[in-house]
Amino acid sequence: MLVPVLALLAVLSLFPFFYIIWMSLNIVSLINGISFDFASLANWTRMFTDEIVGAAWARAALYIVATVGLELVLGIAIALLVHELVWGKNLVLSLILLPMFMAPVIVGSSDASSRTHLTACTPTCCASSVSSRETCWGRQAPLCRP
């Protein structure tokens, strides 16, 4: 049962990878559909020798170093300030962590609210609620007909 899923996952992840490699070896035109003109390693040579591409790589590296460095310094500073708090440490820590926990809670609650439209009359629920209206999935299950 696991092998077909792994095969599908391999196809869905490896096909785009090899397709991008194939595209990098071609000159791709998107005008009037996709057309490929084989360019061998010309695109890769251009990427490492073109001054504009080199300047873009330098800007990207500078941006990454600056943002990660700033986030690191600010994160450590905030952590040290919260650690030194005597009164309200738990409240401040909760307020800092609240945005991180909100997204999964919202996704989980929206998924639960979408399930309320489904009927709870499944074979598992029916087995326990044929003669009575016991709870199934946290709510009253309908009477199921055998």
XYZ file of C-alpha atoms in Angstrom:
146
model
C 0.000 0.000 0.000
C 2.920 2.322 0.675
C 4.800 1.606 -2.571
C 2.245 3.231 -4.937
C 2.137 6.359 -2.790
C 5.929 6.575 -2.701
C 6.078 6.028 -6.471
C 3.551 8.816 -7.034
C 5.469 11.098 -4.688
C 8.709 10.313 -6.510
C 7.148 11.082 -9.888
C 5.548 14.295 -8.648
C 8.790 15.543 -7.126
C 11.384 14.201 -9.568
C 9.633 15.143 -12.826
C 9.687 18.914 -12.115
C 13.316 18.667 -10.995
C 14.479 17.011 -14.208
C 12.208 19.229 -16.315
C 13.845 22.340 -14.862
C 17.288 20.903 -15.590
C 16.171 20.221 -19.186
C 14.810 23.768 -19.464
C 18.111 25.184 -18.182
C 19.881 23.495 -21.097
C 17.514 25.116 -23.633
C 16.480 28.561 -24.752
C 12.811 28.567 -23.816
C 10.337 30.811 -25.601
C 6.830 31.279 -24.259
C 5.540 33.246 -27.244
C 2.922 31.224 -29.183
C 3.328 28.266 -26.845
C 6.411 26.751 -25.321
C 9.308 26.122 -27.672
C 12.719 24.716 -26.829
C 15.943 25.470 -28.711
C 18.812 23.381 -27.367
C 21.581 25.636 -26.082
C 23.795 23.092 -24.328
C 25.655 24.791 -21.464
C 25.340 28.340 -22.873
C 22.785 29.354 -20.230
C 25.000 28.054 -17.421
C 28.072 29.769 -18.887
C 26.148 33.026 -19.119
C 24.955 32.692 -15.527
C 28.512 32.546 -14.213
C 30.053 35.112 -16.592
C 27.373 37.784 -17.063
C 27.966 40.920 -14.982
C 24.254 41.624 -14.510
C 23.632 38.129 -13.153
C 26.692 38.455 -10.917
C 25.425 41.781 -9.564
C 22.018 40.189 -8.879
C 23.711 37.335 -6.977
C 25.713 39.880 -4.956
C 22.570 41.868 -4.087
C 20.740 38.681 -3.092
C 23.651 37.578 -0.880
C 23.856 41.013 0.751
C 20.098 40.998 1.376
C 20.214 37.500 2.897
C 23.169 38.313 5.160
C 21.624 41.608 6.279
C 18.149 40.240 7.010
C 19.311 37.049 8.711
C 21.858 39.003 10.754
C 19.272 41.600 11.799
C 16.743 38.901 12.717
C 19.394 37.079 14.741
C 20.419 40.182 16.676
C 16.827 41.265 17.318
C 15.778 37.737 18.301
C 18.584 37.378 20.831
C 17.932 40.880 22.210
C 14.220 40.179 22.687
C 14.982 36.772 24.225
C 17.393 38.366 26.725
C 14.886 41.100 27.598
C 12.111 38.569 28.178
C 14.453 36.370 30.211
C 15.297 39.280 32.513
C 11.656 40.191 33.175
C 10.558 39.648 36.745
C 6.869 40.490 36.441
C 4.705 39.469 33.446
C 7.226 37.132 31.810
C 4.559 34.533 30.977
C 2.210 37.180 29.560
C 4.910 38.713 27.344
C 6.088 35.290 26.198
C 2.502 34.314 25.368
C 1.962 37.522 23.393
C 5.191 36.973 21.465
C 4.319 33.363 20.625
C 0.626 34.007 19.913
C 1.010 34.808 16.175
C 2.982 31.591 15.675
C 0.157 29.492 17.127
C -2.735 31.346 15.490
C -2.313 30.018 11.940
C -2.450 26.296 12.838
C -5.398 26.917 15.169
C -7.303 28.803 12.471
C -6.599 26.098 9.898
C -7.633 23.388 12.341
C -10.820 25.155 13.342
C -11.793 25.885 9.736
C -11.298 22.212 8.907
C -13.454 21.182 11.870
C -16.192 23.624 10.885
C -16.245 22.258 7.337
C -16.754 18.733 8.691
C -19.949 19.733 10.501
C -21.775 19.721 7.166
C -20.963 16.057 6.663
C -23.297 13.477 8.053
C -22.027 11.549 11.014
C -23.788 8.404 9.833
C -20.781 6.212 9.108
C -20.500 2.489 9.763
C -18.434 3.159 12.906
C -20.939 5.676 14.218
C -23.941 3.610 13.159
C -22.714 0.616 15.090
C -22.893 2.577 18.312
C -25.961 4.673 17.532
C -28.465 2.397 15.836
C -30.903 2.389 18.710
C -29.905 5.560 20.523
C -28.602 8.998 19.655
C -25.141 8.683 21.142
C -22.477 11.202 20.295
C -20.252 10.534 17.338
C -17.373 12.894 16.451
C -18.380 15.129 19.312
C -22.006 15.635 18.250
C -25.179 13.645 18.195
C -25.167 11.039 15.480
C -28.322 10.592 13.418
C -30.204 7.379 13.685
C -28.829 5.125 11.018
C -30.909 2.612 9.187
C -29.440 -0.898 9.093
